[in-house]
Short mmCIF file of C-alpha atoms and ligand atoms in Angstrom, two decimals:
data_model
loop_
_atom_site.label_atom_id
_atom_site.label_comp_id
_atom_site.label_asym_id
_atom_site.label_seq_id
_atom_site.Cartn_x
_atom_site.Cartn_y
_atom_site.Cartn_z
CA MET A 441 212.76 -131.09 28.98
CA ARG A 442 212.54 -134.71 30.07
CA LEU A 443 210.99 -136.52 33.02
CA ASN A 444 213.94 -138.91 34.04
CA GLU A 445 212.30 -140.85 36.71
CA ILE A 446 208.85 -141.14 38.60
CA GLU A 447 207.84 -142.59 41.95
CA VAL A 448 204.10 -143.12 42.55
CA GLN A 449 202.71 -144.39 45.83
CA HIS A 450 199.09 -145.08 46.65
CA TYR A 451 198.03 -143.52 43.51
CA ARG A 452 194.77 -144.94 41.81
CA ASN A 453 195.42 -148.72 41.39
CA TYR A 454 199.24 -148.31 42.11
CA ASP A 455 200.44 -149.36 45.41
CA GLY A 456 204.08 -148.37 44.70
CA LEU A 457 206.01 -147.91 41.67
CA THR A 458 209.41 -146.62 40.49
CA LEU A 459 210.44 -146.27 36.88
CA ASP A 460 213.12 -144.40 35.10
CA PHE A 461 213.09 -143.33 31.51
CA PRO A 462 216.29 -143.19 29.62
CA LYS A 463 214.60 -143.49 26.32
CA THR A 464 212.59 -140.69 24.50
CA LEU A 465 209.82 -142.85 23.55
CA ASN A 466 208.10 -144.90 26.12
CA ILE A 467 205.26 -147.16 25.38
CA PHE A 468 202.89 -148.56 27.92
CA LEU A 469 201.21 -151.67 26.59
CA GLY A 470 198.29 -153.37 28.36
CA GLU A 471 194.77 -154.45 28.23
CA ASN A 472 191.79 -152.46 29.29
CA ALA A 473 191.54 -151.27 33.11
CA GLN A 474 195.21 -152.23 33.99
CA GLY A 475 196.55 -148.84 34.67
CA LYS A 476 197.72 -147.33 31.56
CA THR A 477 195.74 -144.05 31.79
CA ASN A 478 196.32 -144.03 35.52
CA LEU A 479 200.03 -143.85 35.00
CA LEU A 480 199.88 -140.89 32.44
CA GLU A 481 197.38 -139.10 34.74
CA SER A 482 200.10 -139.43 37.35
CA ILE A 483 202.56 -137.72 35.22
CA TYR A 484 199.79 -134.99 34.47
CA VAL A 485 199.14 -134.53 38.04
CA LEU A 486 202.82 -134.17 38.85
CA ALA A 487 202.98 -131.41 36.28
CA MET A 488 199.61 -129.54 36.62
CA THR A 489 198.62 -130.59 40.41
CA ARG A 490 195.23 -131.54 39.10
CA SER A 491 194.01 -134.43 36.97
CA HIS A 492 192.64 -134.03 33.49
CA ARG A 493 189.82 -136.67 34.18
CA THR A 494 188.29 -135.59 37.58
CA SER A 495 188.01 -132.64 39.91
CA ASN A 496 187.41 -135.06 42.87
CA GLU A 497 190.95 -135.50 44.32
CA LYS A 498 189.57 -138.51 46.44
CA GLU A 499 189.48 -140.61 43.24
CA LEU A 500 193.24 -140.23 42.67
CA VAL A 501 194.19 -141.90 45.98
CA HIS A 502 194.16 -145.63 46.23
CA TRP A 503 191.06 -146.90 47.89
CA ASP A 504 192.99 -148.52 50.79
CA SER A 505 195.04 -145.24 51.57
CA ASP A 506 194.62 -141.80 52.78
CA SER A 507 196.95 -140.13 50.87
CA ALA A 508 198.75 -140.28 47.46
CA ARG A 509 202.31 -139.28 46.61
CA ILE A 510 203.85 -138.59 43.15
CA SER A 511 207.57 -137.64 42.79
CA GLY A 512 209.71 -137.14 39.82
CA VAL A 513 212.95 -135.70 38.59
CA ILE A 514 212.87 -133.55 35.53
CA GLU A 515 215.74 -132.61 33.42
CA LYS A 516 215.95 -129.19 31.90
CA LYS A 517 218.75 -127.26 30.08
CA THR A 518 219.31 -125.42 33.28
CA GLY A 519 219.69 -128.67 35.36
CA THR A 520 217.65 -131.33 37.19
CA VAL A 521 214.73 -130.54 39.26
CA PRO A 522 213.01 -132.77 41.85
CA LEU A 523 209.26 -132.41 42.16
CA GLU A 524 206.74 -133.79 44.54
CA ILE A 525 203.13 -133.66 45.13
CA ILE A 526 201.19 -135.22 47.95
CA ILE A 527 197.41 -135.49 47.71
CA SER A 528 195.34 -136.11 50.70
CA ASN A 529 191.97 -135.03 52.34
CA LYS A 530 193.93 -132.06 53.75
CA GLY A 531 194.59 -131.11 50.18
CA ARG A 532 197.62 -130.86 47.91
CA LYS A 533 201.27 -130.44 48.99
CA THR A 534 203.69 -129.40 46.40
CA LYS A 535 207.50 -129.31 46.51
CA VAL A 536 210.05 -127.96 44.09
CA ASN A 537 213.74 -128.94 44.98
CA HIS A 538 212.27 -130.41 48.30
CA ILE A 539 210.99 -127.11 49.19
CA GLU A 540 207.33 -126.66 49.74
CA GLN A 541 205.70 -124.13 47.43
CA LYS A 542 202.90 -122.01 48.79
CA ARG A 543 201.67 -120.80 45.41
CA LEU A 544 200.44 -122.84 42.56
CA SER A 545 202.03 -120.43 40.07
CA SER A 546 205.58 -121.32 41.52
CA TYR A 547 204.88 -124.90 40.93
CA ILE A 548 203.01 -125.24 37.75
CA GLY A 549 205.42 -124.57 34.79
CA GLN A 550 208.39 -126.61 36.17
CA LEU A 551 207.22 -129.68 34.20
CA ASN A 552 205.41 -128.85 31.02
CA VAL A 553 203.14 -131.57 29.63
CA ILE A 554 200.72 -131.90 26.60
CA LEU A 555 198.28 -134.63 27.07
CA PHE A 556 196.42 -135.92 23.99
CA ALA A 557 193.55 -138.21 24.65
CA PRO A 558 190.76 -139.37 22.26
CA GLU A 559 188.43 -136.94 23.68
CA ASP A 560 190.66 -134.06 22.42
CA LEU A 561 189.65 -134.97 19.06
CA SER A 562 186.34 -133.32 19.98
CA LEU A 563 188.21 -130.13 20.58
CA VAL A 564 186.64 -128.68 17.38
CA LYS A 565 183.18 -130.18 17.83
CA GLY A 566 182.72 -130.03 21.49
CA SER A 567 181.38 -127.36 23.89
CA PRO A 568 183.06 -123.77 24.24
CA GLN A 569 183.74 -124.74 27.76
CA LEU A 570 186.18 -127.40 26.45
CA ARG A 571 187.91 -124.82 24.25
CA ARG A 572 188.18 -122.30 27.03
CA LYS A 573 189.71 -124.99 29.24
CA PHE A 574 192.06 -125.91 26.59
CA ILE A 575 193.40 -122.32 26.46
CA ASP A 576 193.45 -121.86 30.25
CA MET A 577 195.53 -125.20 30.80
CA GLU A 578 198.07 -124.57 27.96
CA LEU A 579 198.50 -120.79 28.50
CA GLY A 580 198.77 -121.43 32.30
CA GLN A 581 201.73 -123.57 31.82
CA VAL A 582 203.89 -121.32 29.94
CA ASN A 583 202.55 -118.21 31.78
CA PRO A 584 201.99 -118.47 35.47
CA ILE A 585 200.85 -114.90 35.70
CA TYR A 586 197.90 -115.95 33.61
CA LEU A 587 196.79 -118.51 36.01
CA TYR A 588 196.97 -115.90 38.82
CA ASP A 589 194.79 -113.37 36.78
CA LEU A 590 192.44 -116.04 35.96
CA VAL A 591 191.97 -117.12 39.44
CA GLN A 592 191.35 -113.43 40.47
CA TYR A 593 188.95 -113.07 37.70
CA GLN A 594 186.92 -116.11 38.66
CA SER A 595 186.78 -115.10 42.20
CA VAL A 596 185.65 -111.45 41.47
CA LEU A 597 183.03 -113.03 38.95
CA LYS A 598 181.59 -115.35 41.62
CA GLN A 599 181.53 -112.40 44.10
CA ARG A 600 179.67 -110.14 41.44
CA ASN A 601 177.09 -112.74 40.49
CA GLN A 602 176.27 -113.19 44.15
CA TYR A 603 175.74 -109.51 44.52
CA LEU A 604 173.74 -109.31 41.55
CA LYS A 605 171.44 -111.90 42.81
CA GLN A 606 171.17 -110.12 46.16
CA LEU A 607 170.37 -106.88 44.32
CA ALA A 608 167.54 -108.67 42.34
CA GLU A 609 166.23 -110.27 45.59
CA LYS A 610 166.29 -106.55 46.95
CA LYS A 611 168.50 -107.81 49.78
CA GLN A 612 171.05 -105.27 48.75
CA SER A 613 170.50 -101.75 47.02
CA ASP A 614 173.97 -100.33 46.98
CA LEU A 615 175.28 -99.90 43.37
CA VAL A 616 178.41 -98.45 44.47
CA TYR A 617 179.78 -101.80 45.47
CA LEU A 618 178.63 -103.22 42.18
CA ASP A 619 180.73 -100.46 40.46
CA ILE A 620 183.70 -101.51 42.34
CA LEU A 621 183.34 -105.14 41.52
CA THR A 622 182.75 -104.29 38.00
CA GLU A 623 185.91 -102.26 37.78
CA GLN A 624 187.87 -105.21 39.38
CA LEU A 625 186.32 -107.67 36.91
CA ALA A 626 187.35 -105.28 33.91
CA GLU A 627 190.94 -105.21 35.28
CA PHE A 628 191.53 -108.83 35.76
CA GLY A 629 189.19 -109.91 32.69
CA GLY A 630 191.19 -107.50 30.56
CA LYS A 631 194.40 -109.08 31.59
CA VAL A 632 193.09 -112.56 30.82
CA LEU A 633 191.74 -111.44 27.45
CA PHE A 634 194.99 -109.76 26.47
CA ALA A 635 196.96 -112.93 27.21
CA ARG A 636 194.58 -115.06 25.27
CA LEU A 637 194.58 -112.92 22.24
CA GLU A 638 198.49 -113.04 22.11
CA PHE A 639 198.32 -116.71 22.78
CA ILE A 640 195.85 -117.50 19.98
CA GLN A 641 197.93 -115.39 17.47
CA LYS A 642 200.98 -117.60 18.28
CA LEU A 643 199.01 -120.81 18.22
CA GLU A 644 197.46 -120.01 14.97
CA HIS A 645 200.92 -119.61 13.37
CA TRP A 646 202.20 -123.11 14.49
CA ALA A 647 198.86 -124.83 13.98
CA ASN A 648 198.39 -123.57 10.33
CA LEU A 649 202.00 -124.81 9.41
CA LEU A 650 201.03 -128.31 10.62
CA HIS A 651 197.72 -128.28 9.13
CA LYS A 652 199.00 -127.32 5.71
CA LYS A 653 201.59 -129.99 6.04
CA ILE A 654 198.94 -132.77 7.01
CA SER A 655 196.61 -131.53 4.30
CA HIS A 656 199.32 -131.66 1.64
CA GLU A 657 199.25 -127.87 1.29
CA LYS A 658 195.60 -127.87 0.39
CA GLU A 659 194.20 -126.31 3.50
CA GLU A 660 194.97 -123.31 5.55
CA LEU A 661 193.78 -123.05 9.20
CA ALA A 662 192.90 -119.89 10.87
CA ILE A 663 191.91 -119.54 14.47
CA ASP A 664 189.50 -116.80 15.58
CA TYR A 665 188.97 -115.72 19.24
CA PHE A 666 185.38 -115.19 19.59
CA SER A 667 184.79 -112.49 22.02
CA SER A 668 181.61 -111.59 23.83
CA ILE A 669 182.79 -108.14 23.71
CA PRO A 670 183.78 -105.90 20.65
CA LEU A 671 187.53 -106.16 20.30
CA ASP A 672 190.16 -105.19 17.80
CA LYS A 673 191.92 -108.53 17.41
CA GLU A 674 194.80 -107.10 15.14
CA ASN A 675 195.81 -104.02 17.16
CA PHE A 676 195.15 -104.45 20.76
CA SER A 677 196.60 -103.04 24.17
CA LEU A 678 195.88 -104.18 27.60
CA GLU A 679 194.54 -100.73 28.59
CA GLU A 680 192.18 -100.64 25.56
CA ILE A 681 190.78 -104.10 26.32
CA GLN A 682 190.12 -103.36 30.10
CA LYS A 683 188.36 -99.92 28.96
CA GLN A 684 186.25 -101.97 26.40
CA LEU A 685 185.25 -104.57 28.86
CA LEU A 686 184.31 -102.11 31.54
CA GLN A 687 182.27 -100.02 29.03
CA SER A 688 180.45 -103.26 27.86
CA LEU A 689 179.86 -104.28 31.38
CA LEU A 690 178.41 -100.73 32.14
CA ASP A 691 176.25 -100.89 28.90
CA ASN A 692 174.88 -104.13 29.82
CA ARG A 693 173.85 -103.39 33.40
CA LYS A 694 170.16 -103.15 33.05
CA ARG A 695 170.18 -106.89 31.71
CA GLU A 696 172.59 -107.87 34.20
CA LEU A 697 170.43 -106.66 37.14
CA PHE A 698 167.37 -108.22 35.46
CA LYS A 699 168.84 -111.67 35.05
CA ALA A 700 171.22 -111.49 38.05
CA ASN A 701 174.28 -112.67 36.21
CA THR A 702 177.36 -111.64 34.21
CA PHE A 703 176.83 -112.17 30.57
CA LEU A 704 179.99 -110.74 29.08
CA GLY A 705 183.77 -111.48 29.58
CA PRO A 706 186.21 -114.12 28.92
CA HIS A 707 184.24 -116.68 30.70
CA ARG A 708 181.72 -116.45 27.75
CA ASP A 709 184.35 -116.61 25.01
CA ASP A 710 185.15 -119.39 22.33
CA LEU A 711 187.59 -120.18 19.61
CA ILE A 712 186.49 -120.45 15.86
CA PHE A 713 188.46 -122.58 13.49
CA ASN A 714 188.34 -121.84 9.99
CA VAL A 715 189.64 -124.04 7.17
CA ASN A 716 190.15 -122.23 3.85
CA GLY A 717 187.88 -119.43 5.16
CA GLN A 718 184.96 -121.95 6.23
CA ASN A 719 183.93 -122.71 9.85
CA VAL A 720 185.15 -126.21 10.29
CA GLN A 721 183.04 -126.64 13.48
CA THR A 722 179.76 -126.11 11.20
CA TYR A 723 180.93 -126.99 7.73
CA GLY A 724 184.07 -129.20 8.16
CA SER A 725 184.08 -132.93 7.38
CA GLN A 726 185.05 -135.37 10.15
CA GLY A 727 188.38 -135.71 8.64
CA GLN A 728 189.15 -132.12 8.64
CA GLN A 729 187.89 -131.67 12.15
CA ARG A 730 190.39 -134.39 13.19
CA THR A 731 193.17 -132.81 11.44
CA THR A 732 192.28 -129.38 13.00
CA ALA A 733 192.23 -131.00 16.43
CA LEU A 734 195.51 -132.66 15.87
CA SER A 735 197.31 -129.63 14.22
CA VAL A 736 196.01 -127.41 17.29
CA LYS A 737 197.21 -129.88 19.89
CA LEU A 738 200.65 -130.45 18.01
CA ALA A 739 201.15 -126.93 17.59
CA GLU A 740 201.53 -126.44 21.34
CA ILE A 741 204.79 -128.44 21.30
CA ASP A 742 206.37 -125.84 18.91
CA LEU A 743 204.69 -123.08 20.86
CA MET A 744 205.91 -124.24 24.24
CA TYR A 745 209.38 -124.47 22.69
CA SER A 746 209.36 -121.02 21.50
CA GLU A 747 208.09 -119.65 24.73
CA THR A 748 210.33 -121.43 27.10
CA GLY A 749 213.07 -122.84 25.06
CA GLU A 750 212.27 -126.35 26.11
CA TYR A 751 210.15 -129.09 24.60
CA PRO A 752 207.23 -130.24 26.75
CA VAL A 753 206.71 -133.84 27.68
CA LEU A 754 203.90 -135.51 25.54
CA LEU A 755 201.35 -137.91 26.89
CA LEU A 756 199.42 -139.79 24.31
CA ASP A 757 196.71 -141.76 25.76
CA ASP A 758 195.19 -144.33 23.34
CA VAL A 759 195.18 -141.82 20.34
CA MET A 760 197.05 -143.82 17.87
CA SER A 761 194.02 -146.29 17.26
CA GLU A 762 191.86 -143.19 16.71
CA LEU A 763 193.75 -141.86 13.85
CA ASP A 764 194.05 -143.03 10.32
CA ASN A 765 197.45 -144.16 8.94
CA GLU A 766 198.66 -140.81 7.49
CA ARG A 767 197.85 -138.90 10.69
CA GLN A 768 199.64 -141.63 12.85
CA LEU A 769 202.67 -140.96 10.71
CA HIS A 770 202.35 -137.18 11.11
CA LEU A 771 202.04 -137.63 14.69
CA LEU A 772 205.14 -139.66 15.22
CA GLU A 773 206.96 -137.63 12.73
CA THR A 774 206.51 -134.57 15.00
CA ILE A 775 207.64 -136.09 18.05
CA GLU A 776 210.44 -138.65 17.32
CA GLY A 777 213.55 -137.82 18.37
CA LYS A 778 213.00 -134.35 20.15
CA VAL A 779 209.96 -134.74 22.23
CA GLN A 780 209.89 -137.28 25.17
CA THR A 781 206.64 -139.07 24.62
CA PHE A 782 204.61 -141.58 26.95
CA LEU A 783 202.23 -143.47 24.93
CA THR A 784 199.60 -145.91 25.86
CA THR A 785 198.13 -148.59 23.83
CA THR A 786 196.41 -151.87 23.97
CA SER A 787 198.21 -153.31 20.80
CA LEU A 788 201.49 -152.62 18.96
CA ASP A 789 199.74 -152.96 15.79
CA HIS A 790 199.31 -149.40 14.93
CA LEU A 791 203.02 -148.70 15.78
CA ASN A 792 204.87 -151.50 13.88
CA ASN A 793 207.00 -150.35 11.00
CA LYS A 794 206.23 -146.74 11.76
CA LEU A 795 208.85 -145.88 14.40
CA THR A 796 212.26 -144.74 13.55
CA VAL A 797 213.49 -144.66 17.15
CA GLU A 798 213.88 -147.64 19.55
CA PRO A 799 211.22 -147.29 22.35
CA ASP A 800 211.21 -148.62 25.72
CA ILE A 801 208.22 -150.96 26.05
CA PHE A 802 206.53 -151.41 29.54
CA TYR A 803 203.80 -153.92 30.19
CA VAL A 804 201.09 -152.79 32.36
CA HIS A 805 199.12 -155.38 34.29
CA GLN A 806 196.80 -154.76 37.35
CA GLY A 807 198.76 -151.81 38.79
CA GLU A 808 202.11 -153.18 38.09
CA ILE A 809 204.53 -152.24 35.37
CA GLU A 810 207.36 -154.29 33.81
CA ARG A 811 209.94 -153.06 31.45
CA GLU A 812 210.47 -155.26 28.42
CA ALA A 813 213.80 -156.98 28.89
P1 LIG B 1466 191.83 -148.76 29.18
O1 LIG B 1466 192.68 -149.39 28.15
O2 LIG B 1466 190.35 -149.23 29.23
O3 LIG B 1466 191.82 -147.19 29.00
P2 LIG B 1466 193.62 -148.32 31.24
O4 LIG B 1466 194.62 -149.32 31.38
O5 LIG B 1466 193.94 -147.04 30.74
O6 LIG B 1466 192.42 -148.94 30.52
P3 LIG B 1466 193.12 -147.14 33.80
O7 LIG B 1466 192.03 -146.09 33.59
O8 LIG B 1466 194.41 -146.58 33.91
O9 LIG B 1466 192.92 -148.30 32.71
O10 LIG B 1466 192.72 -148.02 35.04
C1 LIG B 1466 191.46 -148.12 35.49
C2 LIG B 1466 191.34 -148.99 36.69
O11 LIG B 1466 192.07 -148.54 37.91
C3 LIG B 1466 190.03 -149.35 37.01
O12 LIG B 1466 189.68 -150.70 36.67
C4 LIG B 1466 189.80 -149.05 38.45
O13 LIG B 1466 189.35 -150.12 39.24
C5 LIG B 1466 191.22 -148.73 39.00
N1 LIG B 1466 191.14 -147.48 39.88
C6 LIG B 1466 190.68 -146.39 39.51
N2 LIG B 1466 190.93 -145.48 40.59
C7 LIG B 1466 191.26 -146.32 41.59
C8 LIG B 1466 191.55 -145.92 43.09
N3 LIG B 1466 191.28 -144.64 43.56
N4 LIG B 1466 192.09 -146.91 43.76
C9 LIG B 1466 192.30 -148.18 43.29
N5 LIG B 1466 192.06 -148.52 42.01
C10 LIG B 1466 191.60 -147.56 41.18
MG1 LIG B 1467 192.95 -145.81 29.49
#
């Protein structure tokens, strides 16, 4: 999959901008605070409808404007598809083939992107929330039904927590309604869990191949889905998971009523990365943790290809300078030629003598972009 062209209007510090991308590797070069990340972010928003940096949509619109618009033409094996998103204080409007899309799940997945920023190197060390977001974003792109189930799960969870609070405050006493919410939670939560377990098995396969390569066959990477309920992670079916989640919620009811909160379910889960059988979060060196994060992130390229038959578009925001020489080479080797890449940097030093394909270089300066002649 490729992004052939993009048009950006009143987005962040861009007034208006049209660019086309005939080359596979596109490098955005510029000093700090010129708009490099803003441009990558606009591609990310075109794909995902939301920013990776903020949940406040107002920030995305140029200070002097009421609405921002991003449009692009993507090229897939099945043909070209125009995409468009308009962001204003009335919300987001999305179009595929110039037709407005009512459902998020019919828009997301048209353009698949993987964004890699320096903060992703903390995927291993960071909070469980970061790892859950990682799963949700990546899985949601290849599986729109997952997104739907997740949204349903979160909505029932919110209702259920509110109701538990009302029960605790004695504003309500009807436990039948709690039963209904519990069943609904187990239904959608089970679907979310099932999809995640399948996803992690596949991700582990691809990530381990990369990790072995980067570590010169010295290290094996295993990814374990850490669930708040007991699960058989080798042999699982949707029905069994839903049954187990329901049972665990019922077993835990006393505590939930006391604390007025839902403690079990996919919103409490985590990932554990093991290198040669040791938890790399706890015992790994910084280098091992970085290799793990890099392997897991790059594994998504192969995973998306195996799931959709198309390579995603890769967005690399300032990561080259964060990696040592050897990891830089591995990164470039993985992408060159086959994966369309948008890379930002403040200097070409890290790239010189390492590229095997001819890039397009764009200079970014105060919200304007010029292609190198
Ligand atoms: P660095 O190399 O430091 O990461 P960058 O080139 O990636 O820099 P960006 O984050 O893309 O920088 O751009 C930052 C600039 O964009 C800020 O200086 C800010 O003033 C400007 N900016 C951010 N949001 C808006 C907005 N809504 N309207 C206008 N300008 C904005
Ligand atoms: Mg930046």
